[in-house]
C-alpha positions as a printed Julia matrix, in Angstrom:
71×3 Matrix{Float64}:
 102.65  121.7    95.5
 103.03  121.61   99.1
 104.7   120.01  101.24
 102.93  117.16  103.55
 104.45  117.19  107.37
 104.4   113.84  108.93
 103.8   113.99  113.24
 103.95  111.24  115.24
 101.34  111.78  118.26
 100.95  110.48  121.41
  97.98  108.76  122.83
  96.45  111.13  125.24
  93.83  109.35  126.68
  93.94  107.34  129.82
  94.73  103.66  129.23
  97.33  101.23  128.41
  97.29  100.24  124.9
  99.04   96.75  125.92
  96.32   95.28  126.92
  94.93   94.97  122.92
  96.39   92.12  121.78
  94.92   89.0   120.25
  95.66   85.82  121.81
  97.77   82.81  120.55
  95.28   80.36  120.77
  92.38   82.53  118.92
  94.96   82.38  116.18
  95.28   79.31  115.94
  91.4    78.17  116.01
  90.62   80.76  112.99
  89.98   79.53  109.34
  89.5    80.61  106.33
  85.87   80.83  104.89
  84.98   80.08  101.12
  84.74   82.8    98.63
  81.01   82.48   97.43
  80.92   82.76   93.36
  78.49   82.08   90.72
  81.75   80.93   88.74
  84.34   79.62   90.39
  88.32   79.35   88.29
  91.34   78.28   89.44
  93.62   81.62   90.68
  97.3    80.0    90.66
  99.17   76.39   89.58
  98.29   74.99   92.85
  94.43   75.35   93.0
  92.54   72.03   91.8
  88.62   71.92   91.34
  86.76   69.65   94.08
  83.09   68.63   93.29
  81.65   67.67   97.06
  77.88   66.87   97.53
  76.29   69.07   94.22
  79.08   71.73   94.78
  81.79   72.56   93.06
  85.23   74.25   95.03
  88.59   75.67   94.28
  91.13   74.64   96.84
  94.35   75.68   97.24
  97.19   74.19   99.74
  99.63   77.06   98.57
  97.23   80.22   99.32
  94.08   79.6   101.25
  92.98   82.95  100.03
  92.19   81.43   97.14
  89.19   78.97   98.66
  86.12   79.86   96.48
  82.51   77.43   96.36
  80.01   78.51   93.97
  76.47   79.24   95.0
């Protein structure tokens, strides 16, 4: 089939793109929410099953991606 051409283009509108940025601090301050399941299961060796207050979660201190809470 054909070939596909990669371009690079340049911005042509009129600002400076170095002023989008996100700041250090905002970083810092931002946390992962719960994934919210019906059925909750451990993803990887390091998850454990927490039972808080008529809830049950999955945490994980290797990969917080893997925070889940069931509804």
């Amino acid at each position: 089939m054909g070939q596909v051409a990669h371009t690079t283009k340049q911005c042509t509108h009129q600002h400076a793109h170095s002023n989008i940025h996100i700041q250090p601090s905002f970083l810092a301050s931002m946390s992962r929410t719960y994934k919210i399941r019906t059925a909750v299961k451990k993803f990887c060796e390091h998850c454990y099953i927490a039972r808080r207050k008529g809830r049950v979660y999955v945490l994980c201190k290797a990969n917080p991606k893997h925070k889940q809470k069931q509804a």
